[in-house]
């Protein structure tokens, strides 16, 4: 371990310089810094954010065991064959980093260990400061600035936060393994709503075609593969909040991660989406992602300020008054924000 520099900005600058020129150890260190929400991590994002925005961020989600890791590995091979550099962030919300659930990642890491254009990172959710979504967003910024063409964020679609992580991508793949019955796991988890592409995985299994047809019927009429994005039809907004684009019916594709069958058409579809984003990079999805990041920083800053040593007594007195049902929580929040504004004005006036 290098001893921590007393100057986080200087240390972040050194790591960022090294990471963008291909130093994978520096990149790994930066990711640790953003994961632990350290001062170095924040400084690194400040340096790197303006260099990012070129990667196609692809979220991959689906129930545990639906074949995500196997498919991501097959996508990795196909993307590499096409000359794309790829970073994979495997988010495991349930298990600590040493857990067996990340075995698939270790297999991948071994296979691509010698390839400098592949970078694989597992993130366990437990104990992360700033929330998993915030951590994933900042990790993506760092990897994007480091020059990866594609960043795959693989996450288990079991809870709302994982769904949000996947949906924060430019393109979201939702996996559904063929079932014998009419049960569609992705519906139960609320995943279909965030899908840009629905992938029936394990295409070698009986019932894959049937599952695909079931999904197509549920999702609505098939559109030609080269139909423009619904978002493309909108006038380009340059100010104001993002428009909710009319929901485009997701494509349904069948893949067999185990053999690679169907993966080339999937990557073709990803490349078409990438080309559209390159034409107009400030997509409404990206504006939403930026808004989420900014709001979370604002609320975290306000909260940290109110809980700071100088204000802690006043803040906790109000919180206790809420617990005692002497005042309501909205009144407490209003009072805290009002005193904060007053202090800020006093500070400004000197
Ligand atoms: N038959 C078949 N099995 C698969 C395929 N892809 C994955 N599996 C199996 O499904 C299980 C879960 O796969 P995995 O990729 O780890 O799923 P994850 O939990 O969604 O990441 C493993 O036993 C895989 O071997 C496939 O294309 N065909
Ligand atoms: Mg997996």
mmCIF file of C-alpha atoms and ligand atoms in Angstrom:
data_model
loop_
_atom_site.group_PDB
_atom_site.id
_atom_site.type_symbol
_atom_site.label_atom_id
_atom_site.label_comp_id
_atom_site.label_asym_id
_atom_site.label_seq_id
_atom_site.Cartn_x
_atom_site.Cartn_y
_atom_site.Cartn_z
ATOM 1 C CA UNK A 1 0.000 0.000 0.000
ATOM 2 C CA UNK A 2 1.169 3.467 -0.839
ATOM 3 C CA UNK A 3 0.797 5.753 2.138
ATOM 4 C CA UNK A 4 -2.233 8.021 1.717
ATOM 5 C CA UNK A 5 -1.269 11.461 0.522
ATOM 6 C CA UNK A 6 -2.443 14.286 2.725
ATOM 7 C CA UNK A 7 -3.799 15.951 -0.425
ATOM 8 C CA UNK A 8 -6.774 14.010 -1.850
ATOM 9 C CA UNK A 9 -6.980 16.211 -4.951
ATOM 10 C CA UNK A 10 -3.321 15.653 -5.757
ATOM 11 C CA UNK A 11 -3.600 11.950 -5.185
ATOM 12 C CA UNK A 12 -6.776 11.768 -7.296
ATOM 13 C CA UNK A 13 -5.077 13.710 -10.096
ATOM 14 C CA UNK A 14 -2.118 11.328 -10.112
ATOM 15 C CA UNK A 15 -4.373 8.250 -10.125
ATOM 16 C CA UNK A 16 -6.665 9.753 -12.785
ATOM 17 C CA UNK A 17 -3.720 10.575 -15.062
ATOM 18 C CA UNK A 18 -2.432 7.045 -14.707
ATOM 19 C CA UNK A 19 -5.867 5.452 -15.158
ATOM 20 C CA UNK A 20 -6.667 7.278 -18.407
ATOM 21 C CA UNK A 21 -3.367 6.189 -19.897
ATOM 22 C CA UNK A 22 -4.162 2.530 -19.268
ATOM 23 C CA UNK A 23 -2.754 1.864 -15.808
ATOM 24 C CA UNK A 24 -5.189 -0.767 -14.546
ATOM 25 C CA UNK A 25 -3.869 -0.749 -11.001
ATOM 26 C CA UNK A 26 -4.516 2.975 -10.778
ATOM 27 C CA UNK A 27 -7.982 2.386 -12.223
ATOM 28 C CA UNK A 28 -8.693 -0.278 -9.603
ATOM 29 C CA UNK A 29 -7.564 2.102 -6.875
ATOM 30 C CA UNK A 30 -9.781 4.874 -8.185
ATOM 31 C CA UNK A 31 -12.756 2.525 -8.187
ATOM 32 C CA UNK A 32 -12.045 1.605 -4.584
ATOM 33 C CA UNK A 33 -11.904 5.301 -3.774
ATOM 34 C CA UNK A 34 -15.313 5.977 -5.361
ATOM 35 C CA UNK A 35 -16.806 2.856 -3.786
ATOM 36 C CA UNK A 36 -15.831 4.005 -0.334
ATOM 37 C CA UNK A 37 -17.001 7.557 -1.153
ATOM 38 C CA UNK A 38 -13.619 8.903 -0.046
ATOM 39 C CA UNK A 39 -12.347 12.418 -0.686
ATOM 40 C CA UNK A 40 -10.043 10.956 -3.343
ATOM 41 C CA UNK A 41 -13.073 9.412 -5.067
ATOM 42 C CA UNK A 42 -14.923 12.705 -5.180
ATOM 43 C CA UNK A 43 -11.840 14.546 -6.428
ATOM 44 C CA UNK A 44 -11.362 11.906 -9.129
ATOM 45 C CA UNK A 45 -14.930 12.293 -10.378
ATOM 46 C CA UNK A 46 -14.439 16.074 -10.484
ATOM 47 C CA UNK A 47 -11.398 15.554 -12.703
ATOM 48 C CA UNK A 48 -12.762 12.766 -14.871
ATOM 49 C CA UNK A 49 -16.387 13.633 -15.480
ATOM 50 C CA UNK A 50 -15.737 15.994 -18.389
ATOM 51 C CA UNK A 51 -13.665 13.276 -20.082
ATOM 52 C CA UNK A 52 -16.521 10.770 -19.840
ATOM 53 C CA UNK A 53 -19.678 10.416 -21.922
ATOM 54 C CA UNK A 54 -18.331 8.299 -24.773
ATOM 55 C CA UNK A 55 -19.068 4.827 -23.442
ATOM 56 C CA UNK A 56 -22.250 2.930 -24.196
ATOM 57 C CA UNK A 57 -23.534 1.912 -20.768
ATOM 58 C CA UNK A 58 -25.446 -1.357 -20.942
ATOM 59 C CA UNK A 59 -27.400 -2.611 -17.929
ATOM 60 C CA UNK A 60 -28.037 -6.345 -17.687
ATOM 61 C CA UNK A 61 -30.574 -7.535 -15.171
ATOM 62 C CA UNK A 62 -32.806 -10.517 -14.477
ATOM 63 C CA UNK A 63 -33.590 -13.000 -11.738
ATOM 64 C CA UNK A 64 -30.729 -14.896 -10.077
ATOM 65 C CA UNK A 65 -29.808 -17.870 -12.260
ATOM 66 C CA UNK A 66 -31.390 -16.408 -15.409
ATOM 67 C CA UNK A 67 -28.038 -16.592 -17.181
ATOM 68 C CA UNK A 68 -26.739 -13.028 -16.870
ATOM 69 C CA UNK A 69 -23.095 -13.824 -16.141
ATOM 70 C CA UNK A 70 -22.948 -16.416 -18.905
ATOM 71 C CA UNK A 71 -24.494 -14.014 -21.403
ATOM 72 C CA UNK A 72 -22.266 -11.119 -20.359
ATOM 73 C CA UNK A 73 -19.277 -13.364 -20.933
ATOM 74 C CA UNK A 74 -20.533 -14.241 -24.419
ATOM 75 C CA UNK A 75 -21.184 -10.543 -25.125
ATOM 76 C CA UNK A 76 -17.675 -9.768 -23.952
ATOM 77 C CA UNK A 77 -16.232 -12.201 -26.508
ATOM 78 C CA UNK A 78 -18.377 -10.799 -29.313
ATOM 79 C CA UNK A 79 -17.589 -7.184 -28.462
ATOM 80 C CA UNK A 80 -13.869 -7.959 -28.241
ATOM 81 C CA UNK A 81 -14.038 -9.722 -31.616
ATOM 82 C CA UNK A 82 -15.419 -6.441 -32.994
ATOM 83 C CA UNK A 83 -12.604 -4.458 -31.433
ATOM 84 C CA UNK A 84 -14.607 -2.876 -28.621
ATOM 85 C CA UNK A 85 -12.964 -2.449 -25.248
ATOM 86 C CA UNK A 86 -15.279 -3.519 -22.434
ATOM 87 C CA UNK A 87 -15.558 -2.935 -18.703
ATOM 88 C CA UNK A 88 -17.927 -5.050 -16.642
ATOM 89 C CA UNK A 89 -19.265 -3.926 -13.283
ATOM 90 C CA UNK A 90 -20.916 -6.884 -11.582
ATOM 91 C CA UNK A 91 -23.105 -5.655 -8.768
ATOM 92 C CA UNK A 92 -24.056 -8.209 -6.202
ATOM 93 C CA UNK A 93 -26.452 -6.567 -3.806
ATOM 94 C CA UNK A 94 -26.787 -9.544 -1.503
ATOM 95 C CA UNK A 95 -23.389 -10.993 -0.890
ATOM 96 C CA UNK A 96 -20.137 -9.655 0.464
ATOM 97 C CA UNK A 97 -17.249 -9.571 -1.976
ATOM 98 C CA UNK A 98 -15.953 -12.988 -0.883
ATOM 99 C CA UNK A 99 -19.314 -14.683 -1.525
ATOM 100 C CA UNK A 100 -19.701 -17.582 -3.916
ATOM 101 C CA UNK A 101 -22.214 -15.677 -6.027
ATOM 102 C CA UNK A 102 -19.364 -13.890 -7.740
ATOM 103 C CA UNK A 103 -17.823 -17.107 -8.994
ATOM 104 C CA UNK A 104 -18.940 -16.295 -12.534
ATOM 105 C CA UNK A 105 -16.934 -13.094 -12.365
ATOM 106 C CA UNK A 106 -13.808 -14.944 -11.309
ATOM 107 C CA UNK A 107 -14.158 -17.311 -14.248
ATOM 108 C CA UNK A 108 -14.497 -14.307 -16.546
ATOM 109 C CA UNK A 109 -11.568 -12.559 -14.926
ATOM 110 C CA UNK A 110 -9.376 -15.575 -15.606
ATOM 111 C CA UNK A 111 -10.454 -15.873 -19.211
ATOM 112 C CA UNK A 112 -9.715 -12.215 -19.939
ATOM 113 C CA UNK A 113 -6.853 -11.684 -17.507
ATOM 114 C CA UNK A 114 -4.322 -11.135 -20.282
ATOM 115 C CA UNK A 115 -6.551 -8.781 -22.316
ATOM 116 C CA UNK A 116 -5.772 -5.129 -21.564
ATOM 117 C CA UNK A 117 -9.047 -4.049 -23.188
ATOM 118 C CA UNK A 118 -11.193 -5.925 -20.691
ATOM 119 C CA UNK A 119 -11.693 -4.803 -17.130
ATOM 120 C CA UNK A 120 -13.931 -6.622 -14.678
ATOM 121 C CA UNK A 121 -14.935 -5.336 -11.316
ATOM 122 C CA UNK A 122 -17.243 -6.845 -8.735
ATOM 123 C CA UNK A 123 -19.014 -4.603 -6.305
ATOM 124 C CA UNK A 124 -20.730 -5.930 -3.238
ATOM 125 C CA UNK A 125 -23.429 -3.648 -1.973
ATOM 126 C CA UNK A 126 -22.944 -4.116 1.707
ATOM 127 C CA UNK A 127 -21.612 -1.182 3.652
ATOM 128 C CA UNK A 128 -21.281 1.210 0.737
ATOM 129 C CA UNK A 129 -21.441 4.861 1.594
ATOM 130 C CA UNK A 130 -23.715 7.008 -0.540
ATOM 131 C CA UNK A 131 -25.856 4.120 -1.728
ATOM 132 C CA UNK A 132 -25.281 1.519 -4.356
ATOM 133 C CA UNK A 133 -26.818 3.521 -7.202
ATOM 134 C CA UNK A 134 -24.566 6.506 -6.483
ATOM 135 C CA UNK A 135 -21.542 4.205 -6.299
ATOM 136 C CA UNK A 136 -22.395 2.543 -9.580
ATOM 137 C CA UNK A 137 -22.897 5.899 -11.317
ATOM 138 C CA UNK A 138 -19.513 7.164 -10.190
ATOM 139 C CA UNK A 139 -17.773 3.885 -11.053
ATOM 140 C CA UNK A 140 -19.254 4.189 -14.540
ATOM 141 C CA UNK A 141 -17.897 7.740 -14.867
ATOM 142 C CA UNK A 142 -14.398 6.559 -13.956
ATOM 143 C CA UNK A 143 -14.501 3.603 -16.377
ATOM 144 C CA UNK A 144 -15.958 5.791 -19.119
ATOM 145 C CA UNK A 145 -13.175 8.363 -18.704
ATOM 146 C CA UNK A 146 -10.657 5.517 -18.731
ATOM 147 C CA UNK A 147 -11.760 4.970 -22.321
ATOM 148 C CA UNK A 148 -13.830 1.787 -22.371
ATOM 149 C CA UNK A 149 -16.172 1.658 -25.366
ATOM 150 C CA UNK A 150 -18.798 -0.384 -23.558
ATOM 151 C CA UNK A 151 -19.534 -0.569 -19.852
ATOM 152 C CA UNK A 152 -21.739 -3.471 -18.843
ATOM 153 C CA UNK A 153 -23.436 -3.155 -15.469
ATOM 154 C CA UNK A 154 -24.671 -6.582 -14.421
ATOM 155 C CA UNK A 155 -27.055 -6.649 -11.499
ATOM 156 C CA UNK A 156 -29.499 -9.072 -9.924
ATOM 157 C CA UNK A 157 -33.021 -7.850 -10.474
ATOM 158 C CA UNK A 158 -34.480 -8.666 -7.108
ATOM 159 C CA UNK A 159 -35.075 -5.267 -5.558
ATOM 160 C CA UNK A 160 -35.962 -1.725 -6.516
ATOM 161 C CA UNK A 161 -32.424 -0.400 -6.167
ATOM 162 C CA UNK A 162 -31.034 -3.013 -8.535
ATOM 163 C CA UNK A 163 -33.753 -2.220 -11.039
ATOM 164 C CA UNK A 164 -32.801 1.450 -10.758
ATOM 165 C CA UNK A 165 -29.131 0.676 -11.356
ATOM 166 C CA UNK A 166 -29.898 -1.278 -14.494
ATOM 167 C CA UNK A 167 -32.364 1.354 -15.695
ATOM 168 C CA UNK A 168 -29.755 4.109 -15.290
ATOM 169 C CA UNK A 169 -27.879 2.597 -18.239
ATOM 170 C CA UNK A 170 -28.150 3.854 -21.812
ATOM 171 C CA UNK A 171 -29.557 0.481 -22.784
ATOM 172 C CA UNK A 172 -31.152 -2.006 -20.410
ATOM 173 C CA UNK A 173 -31.297 -5.726 -21.131
ATOM 174 C CA UNK A 174 -33.732 -7.794 -19.110
ATOM 175 C CA UNK A 175 -33.146 -11.540 -19.115
ATOM 176 C CA UNK A 176 -35.837 -14.149 -18.896
ATOM 177 C CA UNK A 177 -34.999 -17.845 -18.898
ATOM 178 C CA UNK A 178 -37.510 -20.168 -20.597
ATOM 179 C CA UNK A 179 -40.101 -21.519 -18.207
ATOM 180 C CA UNK A 180 -42.368 -24.479 -18.539
ATOM 181 C CA UNK A 181 -45.425 -22.590 -17.346
ATOM 182 C CA UNK A 182 -46.731 -19.131 -18.142
ATOM 183 C CA UNK A 183 -44.839 -17.567 -15.274
ATOM 184 C CA UNK A 184 -42.647 -14.713 -16.410
ATOM 185 C CA UNK A 185 -40.217 -13.853 -13.632
ATOM 186 C CA UNK A 186 -39.372 -10.452 -15.075
ATOM 187 C CA UNK A 187 -42.978 -9.295 -14.704
ATOM 188 C CA UNK A 188 -43.033 -10.231 -11.055
ATOM 189 C CA UNK A 189 -39.881 -8.206 -10.419
ATOM 190 C CA UNK A 190 -41.238 -5.220 -12.375
ATOM 191 C CA UNK A 191 -38.344 -5.563 -14.778
ATOM 192 C CA UNK A 192 -40.130 -5.450 -18.106
ATOM 193 C CA UNK A 193 -40.934 -1.788 -17.573
ATOM 194 C CA UNK A 194 -37.257 -0.840 -17.680
ATOM 195 C CA UNK A 195 -36.310 -3.102 -20.609
ATOM 196 C CA UNK A 196 -34.986 -1.741 -23.869
ATOM 197 C CA UNK A 197 -34.251 -5.264 -25.028
ATOM 198 C CA UNK A 198 -35.811 -8.381 -23.518
ATOM 199 C CA UNK A 199 -33.495 -11.339 -23.871
ATOM 200 C CA UNK A 200 -34.791 -14.872 -23.604
ATOM 201 C CA UNK A 201 -31.659 -16.577 -22.326
ATOM 202 C CA UNK A 202 -30.785 -20.287 -22.449
ATOM 203 C CA UNK A 203 -32.142 -20.504 -25.977
ATOM 204 C CA UNK A 204 -31.026 -24.133 -26.142
ATOM 205 C CA UNK A 205 -33.664 -25.061 -23.603
ATOM 206 C CA UNK A 206 -37.099 -26.288 -24.636
ATOM 207 C CA UNK A 207 -39.709 -23.559 -24.483
ATOM 208 C CA UNK A 208 -37.396 -20.667 -25.444
ATOM 209 C CA UNK A 209 -39.393 -19.842 -28.574
ATOM 210 C CA UNK A 210 -42.637 -20.119 -26.664
ATOM 211 C CA UNK A 211 -41.372 -17.799 -23.914
ATOM 212 C CA UNK A 212 -40.266 -15.298 -26.554
ATOM 213 C CA UNK A 213 -43.687 -15.384 -28.221
ATOM 214 C CA UNK A 214 -45.412 -14.993 -24.871
ATOM 215 C CA UNK A 215 -43.279 -11.947 -24.117
ATOM 216 C CA UNK A 216 -43.882 -10.456 -27.573
ATOM 217 C CA UNK A 217 -47.623 -10.835 -27.142
ATOM 218 C CA UNK A 218 -47.449 -9.206 -23.730
ATOM 219 C CA UNK A 219 -45.237 -6.353 -24.832
ATOM 220 C CA UNK A 220 -47.129 -5.373 -27.955
ATOM 221 C CA UNK A 221 -46.598 -5.285 -31.709
ATOM 222 C CA UNK A 222 -43.169 -5.982 -33.125
ATOM 223 C CA UNK A 223 -41.384 -3.016 -34.635
ATOM 224 C CA UNK A 224 -38.902 -3.169 -37.465
ATOM 225 C CA UNK A 225 -35.377 -3.480 -36.130
ATOM 226 C CA UNK A 226 -34.320 -0.186 -37.688
ATOM 227 C CA UNK A 227 -37.255 1.844 -36.369
ATOM 228 C CA UNK A 228 -36.033 5.092 -34.845
ATOM 229 C CA UNK A 229 -36.046 5.442 -31.094
ATOM 230 C CA UNK A 230 -39.221 6.990 -29.791
ATOM 231 C CA UNK A 231 -36.976 9.598 -28.182
ATOM 232 C CA UNK A 232 -35.632 10.595 -31.611
ATOM 233 C CA UNK A 233 -39.049 11.867 -32.600
ATOM 234 C CA UNK A 234 -39.063 14.430 -29.816
ATOM 235 C CA UNK A 235 -37.842 17.958 -30.335
ATOM 236 C CA UNK A 236 -34.429 18.253 -28.785
ATOM 237 C CA UNK A 237 -34.723 19.813 -25.342
ATOM 238 C CA UNK A 238 -31.837 22.006 -24.300
ATOM 239 C CA UNK A 239 -33.265 23.143 -20.995
ATOM 240 C CA UNK A 240 -35.733 22.039 -18.380
ATOM 241 C CA UNK A 241 -36.413 18.607 -16.996
ATOM 242 C CA UNK A 242 -36.176 15.570 -19.259
ATOM 243 C CA UNK A 243 -39.281 14.584 -21.160
ATOM 244 C CA UNK A 244 -40.639 11.132 -20.455
ATOM 245 C CA UNK A 245 -40.220 9.570 -23.871
ATOM 246 C CA UNK A 246 -43.171 7.504 -24.986
ATOM 247 C CA UNK A 247 -42.328 3.942 -24.079
ATOM 248 C CA UNK A 248 -40.850 2.093 -27.032
ATOM 249 C CA UNK A 249 -41.824 -1.537 -27.328
ATOM 250 C CA UNK A 250 -38.691 -3.499 -26.443
ATOM 251 C CA UNK A 251 -37.248 -6.005 -28.877
ATOM 252 C CA UNK A 252 -37.367 -9.625 -27.782
ATOM 253 C CA UNK A 253 -34.264 -11.631 -28.726
ATOM 254 C CA UNK A 254 -33.287 -15.220 -27.992
ATOM 255 C CA UNK A 255 -29.691 -15.966 -26.999
ATOM 256 C CA UNK A 256 -27.782 -18.980 -25.771
ATOM 257 C CA UNK A 257 -25.014 -17.604 -23.612
ATOM 258 C CA UNK A 258 -23.533 -21.059 -23.212
ATOM 259 C CA UNK A 259 -22.800 -21.413 -26.948
ATOM 260 C CA UNK A 260 -22.874 -17.813 -28.145
ATOM 261 C CA UNK A 261 -25.876 -18.439 -30.406
ATOM 262 C CA UNK A 262 -27.927 -15.270 -30.900
ATOM 263 C CA UNK A 263 -25.290 -13.072 -29.323
ATOM 264 C CA UNK A 264 -24.159 -11.451 -32.602
ATOM 265 C CA UNK A 265 -27.676 -10.128 -33.365
ATOM 266 C CA UNK A 266 -27.867 -8.830 -29.792
ATOM 267 C CA UNK A 267 -24.561 -6.995 -30.184
ATOM 268 C CA UNK A 268 -25.776 -5.686 -33.585
ATOM 269 C CA UNK A 269 -28.727 -4.172 -31.776
ATOM 270 C CA UNK A 270 -26.430 -2.658 -29.154
ATOM 271 C CA UNK A 271 -24.268 -1.157 -31.899
ATOM 272 C CA UNK A 272 -27.323 0.428 -33.549
ATOM 273 C CA UNK A 273 -28.258 1.978 -30.232
ATOM 274 C CA UNK A 274 -24.716 3.173 -29.728
ATOM 275 C CA UNK A 275 -24.727 4.860 -33.136
ATOM 276 C CA UNK A 276 -27.935 6.723 -32.249
ATOM 277 C CA UNK A 277 -26.433 7.904 -28.958
ATOM 278 C CA UNK A 278 -23.260 9.057 -30.720
ATOM 279 C CA UNK A 279 -25.405 11.186 -33.013
ATOM 280 C CA UNK A 280 -27.113 12.847 -30.067
ATOM 281 C CA UNK A 281 -25.295 12.093 -26.824
ATOM 282 C CA UNK A 282 -27.428 14.131 -24.418
ATOM 283 C CA UNK A 283 -30.269 11.634 -24.334
ATOM 284 C CA UNK A 284 -33.207 12.074 -22.013
ATOM 285 C CA UNK A 285 -32.021 8.959 -20.173
ATOM 286 C CA UNK A 286 -28.674 10.657 -19.568
ATOM 287 C CA UNK A 287 -30.376 13.815 -18.330
ATOM 288 C CA UNK A 288 -32.341 11.660 -15.882
ATOM 289 C CA UNK A 289 -29.153 9.937 -14.754
ATOM 290 C CA UNK A 290 -27.434 13.306 -14.247
ATOM 291 C CA UNK A 291 -30.425 14.595 -12.297
ATOM 292 C CA UNK A 292 -30.341 11.567 -10.013
ATOM 293 C CA UNK A 293 -26.658 12.123 -9.333
ATOM 294 C CA UNK A 294 -27.013 15.838 -8.651
ATOM 295 C CA UNK A 295 -30.068 15.405 -6.394
ATOM 296 C CA UNK A 296 -28.352 12.731 -4.382
ATOM 297 C CA UNK A 297 -25.270 14.921 -3.889
ATOM 298 C CA UNK A 298 -27.433 17.889 -2.906
ATOM 299 C CA UNK A 299 -29.419 15.909 -0.360
ATOM 300 C CA UNK A 300 -26.298 14.230 0.994
ATOM 301 C CA UNK A 301 -24.567 17.626 1.376
ATOM 302 C CA UNK A 302 -27.539 19.226 3.099
ATOM 303 C CA UNK A 303 -27.902 16.252 5.407
ATOM 304 C CA UNK A 304 -24.175 16.217 6.236
ATOM 305 C CA UNK A 305 -24.272 19.931 6.959
ATOM 306 C CA UNK A 306 -27.281 19.627 9.256
ATOM 307 C CA UNK A 307 -25.655 16.744 11.105
ATOM 308 C CA UNK A 308 -22.315 18.559 11.363
ATOM 309 C CA UNK A 309 -20.784 19.311 14.721
ATOM 310 C CA UNK A 310 -21.920 22.956 14.683
ATOM 311 C CA UNK A 311 -25.529 22.119 13.954
ATOM 312 C CA UNK A 312 -25.899 18.693 15.523
ATOM 313 C CA UNK A 313 -27.494 19.879 18.775
ATOM 314 C CA UNK A 314 -30.197 21.888 17.036
ATOM 315 C CA UNK A 315 -30.821 19.195 14.416
ATOM 316 C CA UNK A 316 -31.164 16.388 16.925
ATOM 317 C CA UNK A 317 -33.382 18.465 19.191
ATOM 318 C CA UNK A 318 -35.803 18.813 16.281
ATOM 319 C CA UNK A 319 -35.532 15.120 15.361
ATOM 320 C CA UNK A 320 -36.283 14.196 18.972
ATOM 321 C CA UNK A 321 -39.258 16.553 18.962
ATOM 322 C CA UNK A 322 -40.589 14.614 15.957
ATOM 323 C CA UNK A 323 -40.073 11.316 17.798
ATOM 324 C CA UNK A 324 -41.949 12.770 20.764
ATOM 325 C CA UNK A 325 -44.782 13.844 18.428
ATOM 326 C CA UNK A 326 -44.370 17.450 19.522
ATOM 327 C CA UNK A 327 -43.913 18.585 15.923
ATOM 328 C CA UNK A 328 -44.453 16.888 12.595
ATOM 329 C CA UNK A 329 -41.527 15.810 10.381
ATOM 330 C CA UNK A 330 -42.322 18.373 7.660
ATOM 331 C CA UNK A 331 -42.246 21.220 10.173
ATOM 332 C CA UNK A 332 -38.906 19.939 11.491
ATOM 333 C CA UNK A 333 -37.456 19.788 7.972
ATOM 334 C CA UNK A 334 -38.765 23.300 7.219
ATOM 335 C CA UNK A 335 -37.229 24.643 10.425
ATOM 336 C CA UNK A 336 -33.862 22.996 9.686
ATOM 337 C CA UNK A 337 -33.754 24.338 6.133
ATOM 338 C CA UNK A 338 -34.808 27.838 7.290
ATOM 339 C CA UNK A 339 -32.035 28.092 9.878
ATOM 340 C CA UNK A 340 -29.587 26.717 7.304
ATOM 341 C CA UNK A 341 -30.598 29.394 4.781
ATOM 342 C CA UNK A 342 -30.305 32.097 7.422
ATOM 343 C CA UNK A 343 -26.798 30.950 8.340
ATOM 344 C CA UNK A 344 -25.778 30.830 4.682
ATOM 345 C CA UNK A 345 -27.011 34.413 4.182
ATOM 346 C CA UNK A 346 -25.120 35.587 7.262
ATOM 347 C CA UNK A 347 -21.963 33.865 5.971
ATOM 348 C CA UNK A 348 -22.391 35.516 2.581
ATOM 349 C CA UNK A 349 -22.796 38.952 4.076
ATOM 350 C CA UNK A 350 -19.616 38.333 6.067
HETATM 351 N N1 LIG B 1 -28.774 -24.614 -20.919
HETATM 352 C C1 LIG B 1 -28.217 -23.428 -20.656
HETATM 353 N N2 LIG B 1 -27.858 -23.129 -19.393
HETATM 354 C C2 LIG B 1 -27.311 -21.913 -19.151
HETATM 355 C C3 LIG B 1 -27.121 -20.951 -20.182
HETATM 356 N N3 LIG B 1 -26.590 -19.836 -19.647
HETATM 357 C C4 LIG B 1 -26.443 -20.079 -18.328
HETATM 358 N N4 LIG B 1 -26.868 -21.322 -18.020
HETATM 359 C C5 LIG B 1 -26.835 -21.985 -16.711
HETATM 360 O O1 LIG B 1 -27.701 -21.298 -15.815
HETATM 361 C C6 LIG B 1 -27.105 -21.181 -14.513
HETATM 362 C C7 LIG B 1 -27.018 -19.725 -14.112
HETATM 363 O O2 LIG B 1 -26.182 -19.017 -15.011
HETATM 364 P P1 LIG B 1 -25.503 -17.637 -14.633
HETATM 365 O O3 LIG B 1 -24.930 -17.090 -15.885
HETATM 366 O O4 LIG B 1 -24.584 -17.805 -13.483
HETATM 367 O O5 LIG B 1 -26.783 -16.807 -14.173
HETATM 368 P P2 LIG B 1 -26.884 -15.432 -13.337
HETATM 369 O O6 LIG B 1 -27.126 -15.804 -11.925
HETATM 370 O O7 LIG B 1 -28.074 -14.738 -13.922
HETATM 371 O O8 LIG B 1 -25.618 -14.677 -13.549
HETATM 372 C C8 LIG B 1 -25.742 -21.848 -14.618
HETATM 373 O O9 LIG B 1 -25.862 -23.152 -14.130
HETATM 374 C C9 LIG B 1 -25.453 -21.840 -16.085
HETATM 375 O O10 LIG B 1 -24.622 -22.908 -16.470
HETATM 376 C C10 LIG B 1 -27.491 -21.328 -21.520
HETATM 377 O O11 LIG B 1 -27.346 -20.569 -22.489
HETATM 378 N N5 LIG B 1 -28.035 -22.566 -21.695
HETATM 379 MG MG1 LIG B 2 -24.248 -13.840 -12.164
#
